Amino acid sequence: MNTTTEAIKAASPMEEEALDFTPLTEAERSKIQQPQRPSTRYWPEVWNRLRHNPMAVFCMVLMLIIILLAIFVPIFSPYEFDATSLMEKKQGPSAAHWFGTDSAGRDIFTRVWMGTRTSLVIGFLGALLPYMLGMIIGAISGWVGGRVDMIIMRIVDIMLCIPSMIYMILILIVMGGNAFSLIVALAISGWMGSARAFRGRILQFKNREFVLAARTLGATPIRIIFHYILPNILGNMAVGLCSAIPGAIFAEAGMSYIGLGINPPATSLGQLATDGMKYFMTQFHVFIFPSLVIFLIIFALYMFGNALRDALDPRLRNEDFVIRRFRREKRRHRAERRVRA
């Protein structure tokens, strides 16, 4: 008994000597403790991160301006988009015709924004419908698995072996060259890639811990997919969707180039750019203005897609909170230094 007590007393000075730091008090610990990110709902947090991104705000404003011009310019313009005037043909940009006139005397400014309206409708619907169709089919294939997954994926593989241009040409020959037939052609020819991508994402998250916990608690497959899996893959899907919209506009321009696009007197940006190529050397303005609008749409959608991907990624929420807090503290310290000075 005495031997044990002496051993404990002999060991205690060694432990005190090994303690080479001073523990912080509660007051000191509270000063350096990092504050936790406040609890917020998902979509308000996404919007908050988007509006703090200068590039996202610039792209949203740019797209809003383009959409407003496409809606209101053909309505309030003094010229009809399909009205011809042989006395005013082949004119350059002027006060009367801001973008000039074409070989038929039509006002290019009005035609560009009328074509922008058509191209935006084809681009958004022609990209959204294949994505929605592919998302549904890919979710069924990845979640159910087994024989259903094998049958769906073999159908997708067979359809991917056929170039999408063939689908579009056949549909446009049968249905004619109009906006509705182009949207249908884009939907039928473009859902396979999104179905494979969404199936892969479902398989990636299907057996994660939070999904297994939700299944254990009795969540339905639809709730698991839309409430737990979809927020984790929505960023990549948003980038893909924003990239698919310019692709749909380019597809319409390609169809116009081979004579299967929008039938006159209707017009689109692709048709205007294709017509402008014929007069590239003599009437450069006929080609440059619709091409410039296409460039602005593609630039805005691509850059906004990258910003949207970062905003939708749940893994970056804490990082953005720390960055915003650091910037606030930096501004506060600068203000205090100016006051002292």
Short mmCIF file of C-alpha atoms in Angstrom, two decimals:
data_model
loop_
_atom_site.label_atom_id
_atom_site.label_comp_id
_atom_site.label_asym_id
_atom_site.label_seq_id
_atom_site.Cartn_x
_atom_site.Cartn_y
_atom_site.Cartn_z
CA MET A 1 0.00 0.00 0.00
CA ASN A 2 2.77 2.43 0.95
CA THR A 3 4.76 1.39 -2.11
CA THR A 4 1.81 2.24 -4.42
CA THR A 5 1.29 5.65 -2.81
CA GLU A 6 4.96 6.49 -3.14
CA ALA A 7 4.89 5.47 -6.82
CA ILE A 8 1.92 7.76 -7.48
CA LYS A 9 3.62 10.69 -5.74
CA ALA A 10 6.79 10.03 -7.68
CA ALA A 11 4.90 9.98 -11.00
CA SER A 12 2.90 13.17 -10.41
CA PRO A 13 5.90 15.59 -10.65
CA MET A 14 6.86 13.96 -13.95
CA GLU A 15 3.36 14.55 -15.29
CA GLU A 16 3.48 18.19 -14.18
CA GLU A 17 6.83 18.67 -15.90
CA ALA A 18 5.45 17.09 -19.11
CA LEU A 19 2.67 19.71 -19.25
CA ASP A 20 4.42 22.34 -21.41
CA PHE A 21 1.35 24.54 -22.14
CA THR A 22 -1.14 26.57 -20.16
CA PRO A 23 -4.82 25.64 -20.68
CA LEU A 24 -7.05 28.46 -21.90
CA THR A 25 -9.69 29.89 -19.66
CA GLU A 26 -13.33 29.91 -20.67
CA ALA A 27 -13.19 33.62 -21.51
CA GLU A 28 -10.15 33.17 -23.78
CA ARG A 29 -11.70 30.14 -25.46
CA SER A 30 -14.90 32.03 -26.26
CA LYS A 31 -12.92 34.81 -27.95
CA ILE A 32 -11.18 32.55 -30.47
CA GLN A 33 -14.04 30.13 -31.02
CA GLN A 34 -15.20 30.17 -34.65
CA PRO A 35 -18.91 30.91 -35.05
CA GLN A 36 -21.00 28.21 -36.68
CA ARG A 37 -22.71 28.84 -39.99
CA PRO A 38 -26.32 29.91 -39.34
CA SER A 39 -28.94 27.35 -40.26
CA THR A 40 -30.74 28.31 -43.48
CA ARG A 41 -32.93 26.62 -46.03
CA TYR A 42 -31.34 25.27 -49.19
CA TRP A 43 -32.84 27.50 -51.91
CA PRO A 44 -32.52 30.81 -50.00
CA GLU A 45 -28.88 29.91 -49.42
CA VAL A 46 -28.41 29.23 -53.15
CA TRP A 47 -29.90 32.60 -54.04
CA ASN A 48 -27.75 34.33 -51.41
CA ARG A 49 -24.60 32.79 -52.89
CA LEU A 50 -25.65 33.70 -56.43
CA ARG A 51 -26.31 37.36 -55.67
CA HIS A 52 -22.90 37.66 -53.99
CA ASN A 53 -21.20 36.38 -57.18
CA PRO A 54 -20.45 39.35 -59.51
CA MET A 55 -20.18 37.17 -62.63
CA ALA A 56 -23.51 35.49 -61.92
CA VAL A 57 -25.20 38.87 -61.41
CA PHE A 58 -23.69 40.20 -64.65
CA CYS A 59 -24.84 37.15 -66.63
CA MET A 60 -28.35 37.32 -65.16
CA VAL A 61 -28.63 41.01 -66.06
CA LEU A 62 -27.30 40.34 -69.56
CA MET A 63 -29.75 37.49 -70.17
CA LEU A 64 -32.61 39.58 -68.77
CA ILE A 65 -31.77 42.41 -71.17
CA ILE A 66 -31.63 40.00 -74.13
CA ILE A 67 -34.95 38.41 -73.17
CA LEU A 68 -36.65 41.82 -72.73
CA LEU A 69 -35.33 43.01 -76.09
CA ALA A 70 -36.53 39.81 -77.75
CA ILE A 71 -40.00 40.30 -76.28
CA PHE A 72 -40.58 44.02 -76.75
CA VAL A 73 -38.53 45.12 -79.79
CA PRO A 74 -40.71 43.24 -82.35
CA ILE A 75 -43.82 44.66 -80.64
CA PHE A 76 -42.82 48.35 -80.57
CA SER A 77 -40.59 48.47 -83.66
CA PRO A 78 -41.95 50.66 -86.51
CA TYR A 79 -40.95 47.93 -88.96
CA GLU A 80 -42.43 44.47 -89.34
CA PHE A 81 -39.81 41.74 -89.22
CA ASP A 82 -40.97 40.32 -92.58
CA ALA A 83 -41.85 43.62 -94.34
CA THR A 84 -39.74 44.22 -97.47
CA SER A 85 -38.81 47.51 -99.11
CA LEU A 86 -36.81 47.35 -102.33
CA MET A 87 -36.06 51.08 -102.05
CA GLU A 88 -34.13 50.51 -98.81
CA LYS A 89 -32.32 47.24 -99.51
CA LYS A 90 -28.65 46.65 -98.67
CA GLN A 91 -28.29 49.68 -96.42
CA GLY A 92 -25.73 49.88 -93.66
CA PRO A 93 -26.44 50.77 -90.02
CA SER A 94 -28.07 54.19 -89.70
CA ALA A 95 -30.44 56.18 -87.48
CA ALA A 96 -33.43 54.76 -89.36
CA HIS A 97 -32.18 51.17 -89.37
CA TRP A 98 -29.84 50.56 -86.44
CA PHE A 99 -28.51 47.27 -87.82
CA GLY A 100 -29.04 48.12 -91.46
CA THR A 101 -31.19 46.26 -93.98
CA ASP A 102 -30.75 43.03 -95.93
CA SER A 103 -31.01 42.31 -99.66
CA ALA A 104 -34.83 42.42 -99.47
CA GLY A 105 -34.96 45.72 -97.60
CA ARG A 106 -36.02 44.18 -94.27
CA ASP A 107 -34.96 45.84 -91.02
CA ILE A 108 -32.23 43.67 -89.49
CA PHE A 109 -32.66 45.10 -85.98
CA THR A 110 -36.26 43.89 -85.80
CA ARG A 111 -35.40 40.58 -87.45
CA VAL A 112 -32.50 39.92 -85.06
CA TRP A 113 -34.67 40.29 -81.95
CA MET A 114 -37.52 38.35 -83.52
CA GLY A 115 -35.03 35.61 -84.34
CA THR A 116 -33.67 35.82 -80.78
CA ARG A 117 -37.18 35.15 -79.47
CA THR A 118 -37.49 32.04 -81.64
CA SER A 119 -33.98 30.80 -80.86
CA LEU A 120 -34.44 31.24 -77.10
CA VAL A 121 -37.69 29.28 -77.16
CA ILE A 122 -36.05 26.50 -79.17
CA GLY A 123 -32.92 26.60 -77.01
CA PHE A 124 -34.63 26.50 -73.60
CA LEU A 125 -37.34 23.98 -74.47
CA GLY A 126 -35.05 21.96 -76.73
CA ALA A 127 -32.57 21.58 -73.87
CA LEU A 128 -35.01 21.30 -70.93
CA LEU A 129 -37.29 18.61 -72.36
CA PRO A 130 -34.47 16.12 -73.15
CA TYR A 131 -32.99 16.74 -69.70
CA MET A 132 -36.30 16.12 -67.95
CA LEU A 133 -36.97 13.00 -70.03
CA GLY A 134 -33.44 11.70 -69.50
CA MET A 135 -33.60 12.45 -65.77
CA ILE A 136 -36.79 10.42 -65.35
CA ILE A 137 -35.54 7.46 -67.39
CA GLY A 138 -32.08 7.54 -65.78
CA ALA A 139 -33.58 7.70 -62.27
CA ILE A 140 -35.77 4.67 -62.97
CA SER A 141 -32.86 2.75 -64.45
CA GLY A 142 -30.39 3.55 -61.68
CA TRP A 143 -32.75 3.12 -58.74
CA VAL A 144 -34.55 -0.06 -59.83
CA GLY A 145 -31.46 -1.73 -61.30
CA GLY A 146 -31.38 -5.36 -62.36
CA ARG A 147 -33.11 -6.38 -65.54
CA VAL A 148 -34.88 -3.03 -65.94
CA ASP A 149 -31.54 -1.22 -65.84
CA MET A 150 -30.04 -3.61 -68.40
CA ILE A 151 -32.96 -3.22 -70.86
CA ILE A 152 -33.02 0.58 -70.63
CA MET A 153 -29.27 0.94 -71.02
CA ARG A 154 -29.15 -1.39 -74.04
CA ILE A 155 -31.87 0.71 -75.70
CA VAL A 156 -29.84 3.84 -74.92
CA ASP A 157 -26.67 2.26 -76.34
CA ILE A 158 -28.43 1.31 -79.56
CA MET A 159 -29.90 4.79 -79.99
CA LEU A 160 -26.54 6.44 -79.27
CA CYS A 161 -24.97 4.44 -82.11
CA ILE A 162 -27.13 6.41 -84.57
CA PRO A 163 -26.01 10.03 -85.11
CA SER A 164 -28.44 12.56 -83.68
CA MET A 165 -28.43 14.44 -86.98
CA ILE A 166 -30.28 11.55 -88.61
CA TYR A 167 -33.07 11.73 -86.02
CA MET A 168 -33.41 15.46 -86.54
CA ILE A 169 -33.41 15.28 -90.34
CA LEU A 170 -36.06 12.55 -90.40
CA ILE A 171 -38.32 14.38 -87.92
CA LEU A 172 -37.98 17.72 -89.71
CA ILE A 173 -38.72 16.13 -93.10
CA VAL A 174 -41.89 14.56 -91.71
CA MET A 175 -43.10 17.46 -89.51
CA GLY A 176 -41.74 20.40 -91.46
CA GLY A 177 -39.43 23.26 -90.48
CA ASN A 178 -40.98 25.06 -87.53
CA ALA A 179 -40.17 25.69 -83.88
CA PHE A 180 -42.36 22.84 -82.58
CA SER A 181 -40.80 20.21 -84.85
CA LEU A 182 -37.29 21.41 -83.91
CA ILE A 183 -38.08 21.09 -80.20
CA VAL A 184 -39.47 17.57 -80.75
CA ALA A 185 -36.40 16.62 -82.79
CA LEU A 186 -34.04 17.93 -80.09
CA ALA A 187 -35.99 16.11 -77.36
CA ILE A 188 -35.94 12.77 -79.16
CA SER A 189 -32.29 13.01 -80.17
CA GLY A 190 -30.87 14.38 -76.91
CA TRP A 191 -32.33 12.47 -73.96
CA MET A 192 -29.93 9.49 -74.10
CA GLY A 193 -26.86 11.31 -72.83
CA SER A 194 -28.65 12.88 -69.87
CA ALA A 195 -30.23 9.51 -69.02
CA ARG A 196 -26.81 7.85 -68.79
CA ALA A 197 -25.37 10.72 -66.77
CA PHE A 198 -28.26 10.77 -64.29
CA ARG A 199 -28.20 6.97 -63.94
CA GLY A 200 -24.50 7.14 -63.04
CA ARG A 201 -25.18 9.77 -60.39
CA ILE A 202 -28.01 7.72 -58.90
CA LEU A 203 -25.71 4.70 -58.67
CA GLN A 204 -23.03 6.89 -57.07
CA PHE A 205 -25.29 8.09 -54.25
CA LYS A 206 -27.66 5.15 -54.02
CA ASN A 207 -25.73 3.37 -51.26
CA ARG A 208 -24.39 6.39 -49.37
CA GLU A 209 -24.99 6.57 -45.64
CA PHE A 210 -27.52 9.42 -45.74
CA VAL A 211 -29.56 7.58 -48.40
CA LEU A 212 -29.52 4.35 -46.37
CA ALA A 213 -30.58 6.32 -43.31
CA ALA A 214 -33.48 7.87 -45.21
CA ARG A 215 -34.58 4.44 -46.46
CA THR A 216 -34.39 3.11 -42.93
CA LEU A 217 -36.66 5.91 -41.73
CA GLY A 218 -39.23 4.98 -44.39
CA ALA A 219 -38.62 7.66 -47.06
CA THR A 220 -40.11 6.85 -50.46
CA PRO A 221 -37.81 6.50 -53.51
CA ILE A 222 -39.19 9.71 -55.03
CA ARG A 223 -38.45 11.66 -51.83
CA ILE A 224 -34.96 10.17 -51.60
CA ILE A 225 -34.15 11.06 -55.21
CA PHE A 226 -35.52 14.61 -55.14
CA HIS A 227 -34.77 15.54 -51.52
CA TYR A 228 -31.44 13.81 -50.83
CA ILE A 229 -29.74 12.86 -54.10
CA LEU A 230 -30.81 15.67 -56.43
CA PRO A 231 -29.27 18.55 -54.38
CA ASN A 232 -25.88 16.81 -54.57
CA ILE A 233 -25.94 16.51 -58.36
CA LEU A 234 -27.95 19.61 -59.24
CA GLY A 235 -24.80 21.67 -59.77
CA ASN A 236 -23.43 19.43 -62.51
CA MET A 237 -26.89 19.15 -64.06
CA ALA A 238 -27.26 22.93 -64.12
CA VAL A 239 -23.93 23.31 -65.93
CA GLY A 240 -24.95 20.63 -68.41
CA LEU A 241 -28.31 22.29 -68.98
CA CYS A 242 -26.76 25.72 -69.49
CA SER A 243 -24.36 24.12 -71.99
CA ALA A 244 -27.19 22.31 -73.76
CA ILE A 245 -29.09 25.53 -74.52
CA PRO A 246 -26.36 26.93 -76.82
CA GLY A 247 -26.06 23.44 -78.29
CA ALA A 248 -29.75 23.51 -79.19
CA ILE A 249 -29.32 26.95 -80.77
CA PHE A 250 -26.35 25.67 -82.78
CA ALA A 251 -28.35 22.61 -83.83
CA GLU A 252 -31.10 24.86 -85.14
CA ALA A 253 -28.48 26.92 -87.00
CA GLY A 254 -27.09 23.72 -88.54
CA MET A 255 -30.53 22.69 -89.70
CA SER A 256 -31.02 26.14 -91.21
CA TYR A 257 -27.70 25.80 -93.04
CA ILE A 258 -28.86 22.63 -94.83
CA GLY A 259 -32.32 24.08 -95.51
CA LEU A 260 -34.30 22.26 -92.80
CA GLY A 261 -34.56 25.03 -90.21
CA ILE A 262 -37.26 27.61 -89.61
CA ASN A 263 -39.28 28.19 -92.76
CA PRO A 264 -39.68 31.81 -93.94
CA PRO A 265 -41.24 34.24 -93.22
CA ALA A 266 -40.43 33.16 -89.65
CA THR A 267 -36.81 33.64 -88.67
CA SER A 268 -34.22 32.69 -86.05
CA LEU A 269 -30.66 33.64 -85.19
CA GLY A 270 -29.34 30.58 -86.96
CA GLN A 271 -31.24 31.41 -90.13
CA LEU A 272 -30.10 35.05 -90.01
CA ALA A 273 -26.46 34.05 -89.54
CA THR A 274 -26.73 31.51 -92.36
CA ASP A 275 -28.23 34.12 -94.70
CA GLY A 276 -25.55 36.61 -93.67
CA MET A 277 -22.78 34.23 -94.72
CA LYS A 278 -23.88 34.64 -98.32
CA TYR A 279 -23.18 38.39 -98.16
CA PHE A 280 -20.19 38.24 -95.81
CA MET A 281 -17.86 40.18 -98.11
CA THR A 282 -20.32 42.83 -99.28
CA GLN A 283 -22.75 43.19 -96.33
CA PHE A 284 -20.79 42.32 -93.23
CA HIS A 285 -23.44 43.75 -90.88
CA VAL A 286 -26.01 41.17 -92.03
CA PHE A 287 -23.81 38.43 -90.54
CA ILE A 288 -22.16 40.12 -87.56
CA PHE A 289 -25.22 41.27 -85.59
CA PRO A 290 -27.04 37.90 -85.25
CA SER A 291 -23.68 36.22 -84.61
CA LEU A 292 -22.92 38.75 -81.85
CA VAL A 293 -26.25 38.02 -80.14
CA ILE A 294 -25.52 34.27 -80.33
CA PHE A 295 -22.10 34.93 -78.76
CA LEU A 296 -23.61 36.96 -75.90
CA ILE A 297 -26.21 34.27 -75.18
CA ILE A 298 -23.59 31.52 -75.14
CA PHE A 299 -21.20 33.55 -72.96
CA ALA A 300 -23.91 34.43 -70.44
CA LEU A 301 -25.23 30.87 -70.20
CA TYR A 302 -21.81 29.24 -69.83
CA MET A 303 -20.57 31.65 -67.17
CA PHE A 304 -23.87 31.57 -65.30
CA GLY A 305 -23.79 27.76 -65.40
CA ASN A 306 -20.39 27.74 -63.70
CA ALA A 307 -21.61 30.14 -61.01
CA LEU A 308 -24.80 28.14 -60.55
CA ARG A 309 -22.81 24.94 -60.12
CA ASP A 310 -20.85 26.49 -57.24
CA ALA A 311 -24.02 27.88 -55.67
CA LEU A 312 -25.87 24.55 -55.83
CA ASP A 313 -23.03 22.47 -54.40
CA PRO A 314 -23.82 21.79 -50.70
CA ARG A 315 -20.15 21.04 -49.99
CA LEU A 316 -19.18 24.66 -50.65
CA ARG A 317 -21.68 26.23 -48.25
CA ASN A 318 -19.31 26.39 -45.24
CA GLU A 319 -16.47 27.60 -47.45
CA ASP A 320 -18.53 30.48 -48.81
CA PHE A 321 -19.66 31.40 -45.29
CA VAL A 322 -16.05 31.57 -44.09
CA ILE A 323 -15.03 33.68 -47.11
CA ARG A 324 -17.89 36.14 -46.60
CA ARG A 325 -17.11 36.38 -42.88
CA PHE A 326 -13.43 37.02 -43.63
CA ARG A 327 -14.35 39.81 -46.07
CA ARG A 328 -16.66 41.42 -43.51
CA GLU A 329 -13.96 41.32 -40.87
CA LYS A 330 -11.47 42.77 -43.33
CA ARG A 331 -13.79 45.66 -44.17
CA ARG A 332 -14.45 46.25 -40.47
CA HIS A 333 -10.71 46.42 -39.67
CA ARG A 334 -10.16 48.86 -42.53
CA ALA A 335 -12.97 51.07 -41.25
CA GLU A 336 -11.49 51.01 -37.73
CA ARG A 337 -8.04 51.98 -39.06
CA ARG A 338 -9.55 54.91 -40.97
CA VAL A 339 -11.36 56.07 -37.85
CA ARG A 340 -8.15 55.92 -35.80
CA ALA A 341 -6.27 57.81 -38.50
#
